[in-house]
PDB file of C-alpha atoms in Angstrom:
ATOM      1  CA  MET E 104     212.202  16.426 -48.504  1.00 47.00           C
ATOM      2  CA  LEU E 105     209.236  18.132 -50.178  1.00 50.00           C
ATOM      3  CA  ALA E 106     207.829  14.729 -51.133  1.00 53.00           C
ATOM      4  CA  SER E 107     208.076  13.605 -47.506  1.00 48.00           C
ATOM      5  CA  ILE E 108     206.316  16.758 -46.339  1.00 48.00           C
ATOM      6  CA  ARG E 109     203.429  16.061 -48.723  1.00 55.00           C
ATOM      7  CA  THR E 110     203.266  12.379 -47.797  1.00 56.00           C
ATOM      8  CA  LEU E 111     203.187  13.082 -44.058  1.00 48.00           C
ATOM      9  CA  ASN E 112     200.749  16.004 -44.501  1.00 52.00           C
ATOM     10  CA  TYR E 113     203.122  18.135 -42.435  1.00 47.00           C
ATOM     11  CA  HIS E 114     202.055  21.582 -41.268  1.00 45.00           C
ATOM     12  CA  PRO E 115     204.229  24.017 -39.280  1.00 47.00           C
ATOM     13  CA  HIS E 116     203.439  24.071 -35.552  1.00 41.00           C
ATOM     14  CA  ALA E 117     201.925  27.480 -34.829  1.00 44.00           C
ATOM     15  CA  GLY E 118     203.292  27.679 -31.303  1.00 44.00           C
ATOM     16  CA  ALA E 119     206.826  26.761 -32.336  1.00 43.00           C
ATOM     17  CA  ARG E 120     206.716  29.184 -35.234  1.00 46.00           C
ATOM     18  CA  ALA E 121     205.535  31.976 -32.926  1.00 46.00           C
ATOM     19  CA  LEU E 122     208.387  31.281 -30.500  1.00 42.00           C
ATOM     20  CA  ALA E 123     210.951  31.266 -33.283  1.00 44.00           C
ATOM     21  CA  SER E 124     209.721  34.498 -34.849  1.00 48.00           C
ATOM     22  CA  ASN E 125     208.623  36.262 -31.666  1.00 62.00           C
ATOM     23  CA  ARG E 126     205.309  36.788 -33.451  1.00 78.00           C
ATOM     24  CA  ALA E 127     201.871  35.405 -32.606  1.00 88.00           C
ATOM     25  CA  ASN E 128     200.674  35.571 -36.221  1.00 96.00           C
ATOM     26  CA  VAL E 129     197.353  36.799 -34.845  1.00 97.00           C
ATOM     27  CA  ILE E 130     195.745  40.209 -35.258  1.00 96.00           C
ATOM     28  CA  ALA E 131     192.849  41.540 -33.211  1.00 94.00           C
ATOM     29  CA  LEU E 132     189.683  42.977 -34.728  1.00 95.00           C
ATOM     30  CA  VAL E 133     188.194  45.200 -32.031  1.00 93.00           C
ATOM     31  CA  LEU E 134     184.513  45.420 -32.923  1.00 92.00           C
ATOM     32  CA  PRO E 135     182.462  46.372 -29.850  1.00 88.00           C
ATOM     33  CA  LEU E 136     178.807  45.474 -30.317  1.00 86.00           C
ATOM     34  CA  ARG E 137     176.982  48.592 -29.163  1.00 87.00           C
ATOM     35  CA  ALA E 138     173.442  49.934 -29.267  1.00 86.00           C
ATOM     36  CA  GLY E 139     172.240  51.037 -32.692  1.00 88.00           C
ATOM     37  CA  MET E 140     174.744  49.029 -34.724  1.00 89.00           C
ATOM     38  CA  HIS E 141     173.566  47.018 -37.732  1.00 90.00           C
ATOM     39  CA  VAL E 142     175.294  43.677 -37.259  1.00 90.00           C
ATOM     40  CA  PRO E 143     174.880  42.297 -40.827  1.00 93.00           C
ATOM     41  CA  VAL E 144     176.922  45.180 -42.248  1.00 94.00           C
ATOM     42  CA  LEU E 145     179.520  44.911 -39.485  1.00 93.00           C
ATOM     43  CA  MET E 146     179.953  41.237 -40.310  1.00 95.00           C
ATOM     44  CA  GLN E 147     180.771  42.169 -43.918  1.00 96.00           C
ATOM     45  CA  PHE E 148     183.731  44.150 -42.593  1.00 97.00           C
ATOM     46  CA  ALA E 149     184.710  41.295 -40.279  1.00 96.00           C
ATOM     47  CA  VAL E 150     184.594  38.682 -43.054  1.00 97.00           C
ATOM     48  CA  SER E 151     186.777  40.876 -45.246  1.00 98.00           C
ATOM     49  CA  VAL E 152     189.323  41.310 -42.451  1.00 98.00           C
ATOM     50  CA  VAL E 153     189.448  37.565 -41.718  1.00 98.00           C
ATOM     51  CA  THR E 154     189.688  36.587 -45.392  1.00 98.00           C
ATOM     52  CA  THR E 155     192.481  39.046 -46.129  1.00 98.00           C
ATOM     53  CA  ALA E 156     194.354  38.123 -42.952  1.00 98.00           C
ATOM     54  CA  ARG E 157     194.481  34.493 -44.081  1.00 98.00           C
ATOM     55  CA  GLU E 158     196.234  35.625 -47.262  1.00 97.00           C
ATOM     56  CA  PHE E 159     199.052  36.753 -44.961  1.00 97.00           C
ATOM     57  CA  ASP E 160     198.893  33.535 -42.896  1.00 97.00           C
ATOM     58  CA  GLN E 161     197.375  35.465 -39.993  1.00 98.00           C
ATOM     59  CA  ASP E 162     194.525  34.475 -37.705  1.00 97.00           C
ATOM     60  CA  VAL E 163     192.048  37.002 -36.311  1.00 97.00           C
ATOM     61  CA  LEU E 164     190.927  37.371 -32.716  1.00 94.00           C
ATOM     62  CA  LEU E 165     187.504  39.049 -32.639  1.00 92.00           C
ATOM     63  CA  MET E 166     186.889  41.277 -29.615  1.00 90.00           C
ATOM     64  CA  THR E 167     183.208  42.244 -29.331  1.00 86.00           C
ATOM     65  CA  ALA E 168     182.986  43.333 -25.684  1.00 78.00           C
ATOM     66  CA  ASP E 169     182.710  47.090 -25.196  1.00 77.00           C
ATOM     67  CA  GLU E 170     185.709  47.342 -22.854  1.00 76.00           C
ATOM     68  CA  GLY E 171     187.265  50.507 -24.238  1.00 73.00           C
ATOM     69  CA  ALA E 172     190.864  51.233 -23.297  1.00 76.00           C
ATOM     70  CA  ASP E 173     190.834  48.560 -20.572  1.00 78.00           C
ATOM     71  CA  GLY E 174     190.254  45.853 -23.161  1.00 78.00           C
ATOM     72  CA  LEU E 175     193.146  47.104 -25.288  1.00 80.00           C
ATOM     73  CA  ARG E 176     195.407  47.257 -22.253  1.00 81.00           C
ATOM     74  CA  ARG E 177     194.557  43.669 -21.336  1.00 80.00           C
ATOM     75  CA  MET E 178     195.121  42.524 -24.911  1.00 78.00           C
ATOM     76  CA  ASP E 179     198.514  44.224 -25.026  1.00 77.00           C
ATOM     77  CA  ALA E 180     199.619  42.667 -21.736  1.00 78.00           C
ATOM     78  CA  SER E 181     198.612  39.172 -22.865  1.00 79.00           C
ATOM     79  CA  ALA E 182     200.855  39.284 -25.965  1.00 83.00           C
ATOM     80  CA  LEU E 183     198.183  37.308 -27.819  1.00 91.00           C
ATOM     81  CA  VAL E 184     198.226  39.517 -30.906  1.00 95.00           C
ATOM     82  CA  ASP E 185     200.774  41.325 -33.053  1.00 96.00           C
ATOM     83  CA  GLY E 186     198.549  44.230 -34.074  1.00 95.00           C
ATOM     84  CA  LEU E 187     195.051  45.642 -33.850  1.00 96.00           C
ATOM     85  CA  ILE E 188     192.284  46.832 -36.179  1.00 97.00           C
ATOM     86  CA  LEU E 189     189.650  48.969 -34.473  1.00 96.00           C
ATOM     87  CA  MET E 190     186.105  49.672 -35.659  1.00 96.00           C
ATOM     88  CA  ASP E 191     183.211  51.906 -34.538  1.00 94.00           C
ATOM     89  CA  VAL E 192     185.564  54.834 -34.067  1.00 96.00           C
ATOM     90  CA  GLU E 193     184.176  57.847 -32.214  1.00 96.00           C
ATOM     91  CA  LEU E 194     185.195  61.451 -32.848  1.00 96.00           C
ATOM     92  CA  ASP E 195     186.616  61.659 -29.318  1.00 96.00           C
ATOM     93  CA  ASP E 196     187.456  57.989 -28.948  1.00 93.00           C
ATOM     94  CA  ALA E 197     188.735  57.107 -25.470  1.00 90.00           C
ATOM     95  CA  ARG E 198     190.852  54.292 -26.942  1.00 91.00           C
ATOM     96  CA  ILE E 199     193.068  56.601 -29.001  1.00 92.00           C
ATOM     97  CA  PRO E 200     195.450  57.868 -26.267  1.00 90.00           C
ATOM     98  CA  LEU E 201     196.268  54.286 -25.262  1.00 88.00           C
ATOM     99  CA  LEU E 202     196.795  53.219 -28.873  1.00 87.00           C
ATOM    100  CA  CYS E 203     199.491  55.856 -29.166  1.00 84.00           C
ATOM    101  CA  GLU E 204     201.270  54.368 -26.137  1.00 87.00           C
ATOM    102  CA  LEU E 205     201.194  50.716 -27.196  1.00 86.00           C
ATOM    103  CA  ASP E 206     204.115  49.085 -28.951  1.00 83.00           C
ATOM    104  CA  ARG E 207     201.773  47.113 -31.185  1.00 92.00           C
ATOM    105  CA  PRO E 208     200.795  48.682 -34.518  1.00 94.00           C
ATOM    106  CA  SER E 209     197.165  49.508 -35.170  1.00 95.00           C
ATOM    107  CA  VAL E 210     194.796  50.595 -37.930  1.00 97.00           C
ATOM    108  CA  LEU E 211     191.447  52.318 -37.464  1.00 98.00           C
ATOM    109  CA  ILE E 212     188.435  51.644 -39.665  1.00 98.00           C
ATOM    110  CA  GLY E 213     187.017  55.106 -39.164  1.00 97.00           C
ATOM    111  CA  PHE E 214     188.367  58.541 -38.325  1.00 97.00           C
ATOM    112  CA  PRO E 215     188.486  60.322 -34.972  1.00 96.00           C
ATOM    113  CA  ALA E 216     188.284  64.110 -34.856  1.00 96.00           C
ATOM    114  CA  GLN E 217     192.088  64.357 -34.686  1.00 94.00           C
ATOM    115  CA  PRO E 218     193.574  61.545 -36.814  1.00 93.00           C
ATOM    116  CA  ALA E 219     197.136  62.927 -36.932  1.00 90.00           C
ATOM    117  CA  GLY E 220     199.689  60.225 -36.193  1.00 90.00           C
ATOM    118  CA  LEU E 221     197.152  57.414 -36.657  1.00 95.00           C
ATOM    119  CA  THR E 222     196.568  55.050 -39.573  1.00 97.00           C
ATOM    120  CA  CYS E 223     192.919  55.322 -40.642  1.00 98.00           C
ATOM    121  CA  VAL E 224     190.886  53.975 -43.547  1.00 98.00           C
ATOM    122  CA  ASP E 225     187.207  54.398 -44.341  1.00 98.00           C
ATOM    123  CA  LEU E 226     184.646  55.599 -46.836  1.00 98.00           C
ATOM    124  CA  ASP E 227     184.568  59.387 -47.042  1.00 98.00           C
ATOM    125  CA  PHE E 228     181.208  59.639 -45.295  1.00 98.00           C
ATOM    126  CA  TYR E 229     181.172  63.442 -45.322  1.00 99.00           C
ATOM    127  CA  ARG E 230     181.467  63.387 -49.086  1.00 99.00           C
ATOM    128  CA  ALA E 231     178.909  60.555 -49.265  1.00 99.00           C
ATOM    129  CA  GLY E 232     176.332  62.785 -47.606  1.00 99.00           C
ATOM    130  CA  GLN E 233     177.138  65.509 -50.107  1.00 99.00           C
ATOM    131  CA  VAL E 234     176.909  63.187 -53.113  1.00 99.00           C
ATOM    132  CA  CYS E 235     173.402  62.083 -52.134  1.00 99.00           C
ATOM    133  CA  VAL E 236     172.212  65.690 -51.934  1.00 99.00           C
ATOM    134  CA  GLU E 237     173.892  66.591 -55.227  1.00 99.00           C
ATOM    135  CA  HIS E 238     172.125  63.732 -56.980  1.00 99.00           C
ATOM    136  CA  LEU E 239     168.718  64.821 -55.697  1.00 99.00           C
ATOM    137  CA  ALA E 240     169.457  68.446 -56.591  1.00 99.00           C
ATOM    138  CA  ARG E 241     170.388  67.507 -60.172  1.00 99.00           C
ATOM    139  CA  LEU E 242     166.998  65.838 -60.502  1.00 99.00           C
ATOM    140  CA  GLY E 243     165.305  69.040 -59.370  1.00 98.00           C
ATOM    141  CA  HIS E 244     164.482  68.303 -55.727  1.00 99.00           C
ATOM    142  CA  THR E 245     164.545  71.279 -53.355  1.00 98.00           C
ATOM    143  CA  ASP E 246     163.101  69.826 -50.117  1.00 98.00           C
ATOM    144  CA  VAL E 247     165.030  66.862 -48.708  1.00 99.00           C
ATOM    145  CA  ALA E 248     165.560  64.969 -45.454  1.00 99.00           C
ATOM    146  CA  LEU E 249     168.081  62.555 -43.964  1.00 99.00           C
ATOM    147  CA  ILE E 250     166.848  59.473 -42.095  1.00 98.00           C
ATOM    148  CA  GLY E 251     169.861  58.847 -39.903  1.00 98.00           C
ATOM    149  CA  ALA E 252     171.228  56.181 -37.590  1.00 97.00           C
ATOM    150  CA  PRO E 253     169.656  55.468 -34.182  1.00 97.00           C
ATOM    151  CA  GLY E 254     170.078  58.179 -31.572  1.00 97.00           C
ATOM    152  CA  ALA E 255     172.637  56.202 -29.557  1.00 96.00           C
ATOM    153  CA  VAL E 256     175.024  56.234 -32.518  1.00 96.00           C
ATOM    154  CA  TYR E 257     175.028  60.046 -32.612  1.00 97.00           C
ATOM    155  CA  ASP E 258     175.043  60.369 -28.823  1.00 96.00           C
ATOM    156  CA  ARG E 259     178.367  58.580 -28.510  1.00 94.00           C
ATOM    157  CA  GLY E 260     179.854  60.646 -31.338  1.00 96.00           C
ATOM    158  CA  THR E 261     180.366  57.895 -33.893  1.00 96.00           C
ATOM    159  CA  GLY E 262     182.403  59.419 -36.682  1.00 96.00           C
ATOM    160  CA  PHE E 263     180.738  57.976 -39.778  1.00 97.00           C
ATOM    161  CA  ALA E 264     177.232  58.994 -38.674  1.00 98.00           C
ATOM    162  CA  ARG E 265     178.189  62.512 -37.628  1.00 98.00           C
ATOM    163  CA  ARG E 266     180.154  63.114 -40.828  1.00 98.00           C
ATOM    164  CA  THR E 267     177.383  61.865 -43.105  1.00 99.00           C
ATOM    165  CA  MET E 268     174.890  64.219 -41.488  1.00 99.00           C
ATOM    166  CA  ALA E 269     177.338  67.123 -41.691  1.00 99.00           C
ATOM    167  CA  GLY E 270     177.976  66.494 -45.390  1.00 99.00           C
ATOM    168  CA  PHE E 271     174.249  66.245 -46.080  1.00 99.00           C
ATOM    169  CA  LEU E 272     173.400  69.495 -44.277  1.00 99.00           C
ATOM    170  CA  ASP E 273     176.384  71.446 -45.609  1.00 99.00           C
ATOM    171  CA  MET E 274     175.650  70.570 -49.232  1.00 99.00           C
ATOM    172  CA  ALA E 275     171.931  71.261 -48.839  1.00 99.00           C
ATOM    173  CA  ALA E 276     172.759  74.687 -47.411  1.00 99.00           C
ATOM    174  CA  ALA E 277     175.247  75.393 -50.206  1.00 99.00           C
ATOM    175  CA  LEU E 278     172.578  74.551 -52.793  1.00 98.00           C
ATOM    176  CA  ARG E 279     169.919  76.549 -50.923  1.00 98.00           C
ATOM    177  CA  MET E 280     167.730  73.501 -50.406  1.00 98.00           C
ATOM    178  CA  SER E 281     165.294  73.008 -47.549  1.00 98.00           C
ATOM    179  CA  ALA E 282     166.716  70.167 -45.438  1.00 98.00           C
ATOM    180  CA  ALA E 283     165.921  68.240 -42.276  1.00 98.00           C
ATOM    181  CA  ALA E 284     168.087  65.601 -40.616  1.00 98.00           C
ATOM    182  CA  GLY E 285     167.726  63.448 -37.544  1.00 97.00           C
ATOM    183  CA  PRO E 286     168.144  59.997 -36.026  1.00 98.00           C
ATOM    184  CA  CYS E 287     165.719  57.135 -36.474  1.00 97.00           C
ATOM    185  CA  GLU E 288     165.359  54.064 -34.291  1.00 96.00           C
ATOM    186  CA  GLN E 289     165.320  50.693 -35.991  1.00 94.00           C
ATOM    187  CA  ASP E 290     161.879  49.269 -35.156  1.00 93.00           C
ATOM    188  CA  PRO E 291     159.034  49.682 -37.685  1.00 95.00           C
ATOM    189  CA  VAL E 292     156.871  51.695 -35.286  1.00 96.00           C
ATOM    190  CA  ALA E 293     159.628  54.270 -34.812  1.00 96.00           C
ATOM    191  CA  VAL E 294     160.217  54.432 -38.558  1.00 97.00           C
ATOM    192  CA  GLY E 295     156.531  55.044 -39.190  1.00 96.00           C
ATOM    193  CA  ALA E 296     156.474  57.781 -36.562  1.00 96.00           C
ATOM    194  CA  ARG E 297     159.523  59.431 -38.118  1.00 97.00           C
ATOM    195  CA  VAL E 298     157.892  59.434 -41.561  1.00 97.00           C
ATOM    196  CA  ASP E 299     154.673  60.838 -40.063  1.00 96.00           C
ATOM    197  CA  GLU E 300     156.648  63.653 -38.439  1.00 96.00           C
ATOM    198  CA  LEU E 301     158.639  64.503 -41.559  1.00 97.00           C
ATOM    199  CA  LEU E 302     155.629  64.638 -43.850  1.00 96.00           C
ATOM    200  CA  ALA E 303     153.664  66.724 -41.349  1.00 96.00           C
ATOM    201  CA  ARG E 304     156.458  69.254 -40.882  1.00 96.00           C
ATOM    202  CA  HIS E 305     157.665  69.232 -44.490  1.00 96.00           C
ATOM    203  CA  PRO E 306     154.647  68.677 -46.764  1.00 95.00           C
ATOM    204  CA  ALA E 307     156.728  69.635 -49.827  1.00 96.00           C
ATOM    205  CA  LEU E 308     159.336  66.940 -49.085  1.00 98.00           C
ATOM    206  CA  THR E 309     160.257  64.973 -52.219  1.00 98.00           C
ATOM    207  CA  GLY E 310     163.738  63.567 -51.503  1.00 99.00           C
ATOM    208  CA  LEU E 311     164.978  61.226 -48.765  1.00 99.00           C
ATOM    209  CA  VAL E 312     168.497  60.068 -47.936  1.00 99.00           C
ATOM    210  CA  VAL E 313     168.692  56.978 -45.720  1.00 99.00           C
ATOM    211  CA  HIS E 314     171.793  56.210 -43.673  1.00 98.00           C
ATOM    212  CA  ASN E 315     170.390  53.401 -41.556  1.00 98.00           C
ATOM    213  CA  GLU E 316     170.348  49.985 -43.215  1.00 96.00           C
ATOM    214  CA  ALA E 317     167.872  48.436 -40.779  1.00 96.00           C
ATOM    215  CA  VAL E 318     165.091  50.907 -41.614  1.00 97.00           C
ATOM    216  CA  VAL E 319     165.129  50.670 -45.409  1.00 97.00           C
ATOM    217  CA  ASP E 320     162.244  48.209 -45.762  1.00 96.00           C
ATOM    218  CA  PRO E 321     160.067  49.761 -43.000  1.00 97.00           C
ATOM    219  CA  LEU E 322     160.666  53.193 -44.515  1.00 98.00           C
ATOM    220  CA  LEU E 323     159.510  52.123 -47.964  1.00 98.00           C
ATOM    221  CA  ALA E 324     156.456  50.485 -46.386  1.00 97.00           C
ATOM    222  CA  ALA E 325     155.667  53.652 -44.420  1.00 97.00           C
ATOM    223  CA  LEU E 326     155.817  55.746 -47.584  1.00 97.00           C
ATOM    224  CA  VAL E 327     153.389  53.361 -49.278  1.00 96.00           C
ATOM    225  CA  ALA E 328     151.071  53.634 -46.270  1.00 95.00           C
ATOM    226  CA  HIS E 329     151.089  57.408 -46.735  1.00 94.00           C
ATOM    227  CA  GLY E 330     150.272  57.044 -50.421  1.00 95.00           C
ATOM    228  CA  ARG E 331     153.716  58.322 -51.457  1.00 96.00           C
ATOM    229  CA  ARG E 332     154.967  56.353 -54.450  1.00 97.00           C
ATOM    230  CA  VAL E 333     158.712  55.842 -54.949  1.00 98.00           C
ATOM    231  CA  PRO E 334     160.084  57.429 -57.104  1.00 98.00           C
ATOM    232  CA  GLU E 335     157.057  59.138 -58.661  1.00 98.00           C
ATOM    233  CA  GLN E 336     156.334  61.234 -55.559  1.00 97.00           C
ATOM    234  CA  VAL E 337     159.341  60.692 -53.283  1.00 98.00           C
ATOM    235  CA  SER E 338     162.884  59.819 -54.338  1.00 99.00           C
ATOM    236  CA  VAL E 339     164.996  57.704 -51.980  1.00 99.00           C
ATOM    237  CA  VAL E 340     168.799  57.438 -51.889  1.00 99.00           C
ATOM    238  CA  ALA E 341     170.491  55.046 -49.460  1.00 99.00           C
ATOM    239  CA  ILE E 342     174.021  54.742 -48.123  1.00 99.00           C
ATOM    240  CA  CYS E 343     174.256  50.975 -47.831  1.00 97.00           C
ATOM    241  CA  PRO E 344     175.740  47.767 -49.254  1.00 96.00           C
ATOM    242  CA  ASP E 345     174.796  46.975 -52.839  1.00 97.00           C
ATOM    243  CA  GLY E 346     173.008  43.774 -51.819  1.00 96.00           C
ATOM    244  CA  LEU E 347     170.532  45.695 -49.698  1.00 96.00           C
ATOM    245  CA  ALA E 348     169.969  48.248 -52.454  1.00 98.00           C
ATOM    246  CA  HIS E 349     169.239  45.497 -54.998  1.00 97.00           C
ATOM    247  CA  ARG E 350     166.819  43.622 -52.713  1.00 97.00           C
ATOM    248  CA  ALA E 351     164.631  46.659 -52.015  1.00 98.00           C
ATOM    249  CA  THR E 352     161.482  47.377 -54.023  1.00 96.00           C
ATOM    250  CA  PRO E 353     162.109  49.472 -55.987  1.00 98.00           C
ATOM    251  CA  ALA E 354     165.860  48.912 -56.261  1.00 99.00           C
ATOM    252  CA  LEU E 355     167.537  51.793 -54.468  1.00 99.00           C
ATOM    253  CA  THR E 356     169.828  54.418 -55.864  1.00 99.00           C
ATOM    254  CA  SER E 357     172.693  54.157 -53.403  1.00 99.00           C
ATOM    255  CA  VAL E 358     176.172  55.071 -52.291  1.00 99.00           C
ATOM    256  CA  LEU E 359     178.036  51.842 -51.647  1.00 98.00           C
ATOM    257  CA  ILE E 360     179.427  51.076 -48.196  1.00 98.00           C
ATOM    258  CA  PRO E 361     182.596  49.326 -49.436  1.00 97.00           C
ATOM    259  CA  ALA E 362     183.007  46.911 -46.527  1.00 97.00           C
ATOM    260  CA  GLU E 363     185.136  44.425 -48.451  1.00 97.00           C
ATOM    261  CA  GLU E 364     187.504  47.082 -49.784  1.00 98.00           C
ATOM    262  CA  VAL E 365     187.858  48.837 -46.430  1.00 98.00           C
ATOM    263  CA  GLY E 366     188.495  45.591 -44.543  1.00 98.00           C
ATOM    264  CA  THR E 367     191.082  44.493 -47.096  1.00 98.00           C
ATOM    265  CA  GLN E 368     192.908  47.817 -46.979  1.00 98.00           C
ATOM    266  CA  ALA E 369     192.924  47.801 -43.174  1.00 98.00           C
ATOM    267  CA  VAL E 370     194.653  44.409 -43.056  1.00 98.00           C
ATOM    268  CA  ARG E 371     197.167  45.329 -45.752  1.00 98.00           C
ATOM    269  CA  LEU E 372     198.038  48.551 -43.956  1.00 98.00           C
ATOM    270  CA  LEU E 373     198.518  46.670 -40.694  1.00 98.00           C
ATOM    271  CA  MET E 374     200.743  44.063 -42.338  1.00 98.00           C
ATOM    272  CA  ARG E 375     202.889  46.817 -43.842  1.00 98.00           C
ATOM    273  CA  LYS E 376     203.272  48.363 -40.406  1.00 97.00           C
ATOM    274  CA  LEU E 377     204.175  44.988 -38.912  1.00 96.00           C
ATOM    275  CA  GLY E 378     206.826  44.676 -41.613  1.00 95.00           C
ATOM    276  CA  GLY E 379     208.263  48.096 -40.797  1.00 94.00           C
ATOM    277  CA  GLN E 380     207.114  49.621 -44.082  1.00 96.00           C
ATOM    278  CA  PRO E 381     205.759  53.172 -44.393  1.00 95.00           C
ATOM    279  CA  VAL E 382     202.002  53.678 -44.732  1.00 96.00           C
ATOM    280  CA  PRO E 383     199.816  56.728 -45.384  1.00 92.00           C
ATOM    281  CA  ASP E 384     198.179  58.268 -42.337  1.00 88.00           C
ATOM    282  CA  SER E 385     194.764  58.504 -43.962  1.00 91.00           C
ATOM    283  CA  SER E 386     193.010  56.511 -46.679  1.00 94.00           C
ATOM    284  CA  LEU E 387     189.625  58.009 -47.556  1.00 97.00           C
ATOM    285  CA  LEU E 388     187.713  56.055 -50.193  1.00 98.00           C
ATOM    286  CA  PRO E 389     185.647  58.259 -52.523  1.00 98.00           C
ATOM    287  CA  PRO E 390     181.907  57.521 -52.535  1.00 98.00           C
ATOM    288  CA  ARG E 391     180.447  55.743 -55.569  1.00 98.00           C
ATOM    289  CA  LEU E 392     176.815  56.474 -56.398  1.00 99.00           C
ATOM    290  CA  THR E 393     174.836  53.958 -58.454  1.00 99.00           C
ATOM    291  CA  VAL E 394     171.553  55.197 -59.912  1.00 99.00           C
ATOM    292  CA  ARG E 395     168.743  52.634 -59.809  1.00 99.00           C
ATOM    293  CA  ASP E 396     164.942  52.787 -59.712  1.00 99.00           C
ATOM    294  CA  SER E 397     164.230  54.827 -56.570  1.00 99.00           C
ATOM    295  CA  THR E 398     165.102  58.327 -57.788  1.00 99.00           C
ATOM    296  CA  ALA E 399     163.452  60.542 -60.393  1.00 99.00           C
ATOM    297  CA  PRO E 400     162.579  64.216 -60.880  1.00 98.00           C
ATOM    298  CA  PRO E 401     160.043  65.516 -58.344  1.00 97.00           C
ATOM    299  CA  PRO E 402     156.379  65.635 -59.313  1.00 94.00           C
ATOM    300  CA  ARG E 403     155.223  68.774 -61.052  1.00 85.00           C
ATOM    301  CA  VAL E 404     153.038  70.991 -58.916  1.00 70.00           C
TER     302      VAL E 404
END
């Protein structure tokens, strides 16, 4: 029989298999493309989800429209998917109440303000903000600033952005450092204006934390335009994928955004839930800082 299967190049019919098992063998990745999002990083998460899903013989339906709870309700009624993975989670996410009502299991990449009863996985962004400040403090910096995500990301209460800023400010206060933090739009003109403002208001500034992948190159260029050498005069730490940190000049000290690991864990958690197995409510990945060429002790006065 096995020889015949190989000879005929037989593959199970997906529709028949779904009818027999009462399963679609499809999971949904709900990834609404909203203002201020950096698509290349989002696609790293998506690729990880798709790749891991195939290990479980699952296909992935990508939902990019920003339809909120209505989109989830429509997806549930269609019976197209067995479970859902949601991204771009807000602190007060309007999708959460409906998720709790649906029969289909779900996993969040990100944490709402009240994650009790939900299955969530993500980098510990609050701790990531703290780790960046701690690194600069160990080098001797006392005046630091956070270049954050675009304003729209904070305005809608996106969890990872809000938590990073909170961790940055809380640790700076605990270490009695002078600190500024704010959003930054992604075009080079806006980045230049933000650097102008920071250096005018904080002339003693010697440490920058960047949590906005799209502005890394314009930021470094703006510092050069101001005659601020990295790291001799200004140290820069980024929260970003390793590839981006390596490509920058100089190579950036960074906290890794572990897109591959988070996407893989999200799928594995969802498959355990689909199989009726217990899962932890929360999976916070500890931040990993890699020191490269963009940080050094501050210049001596």
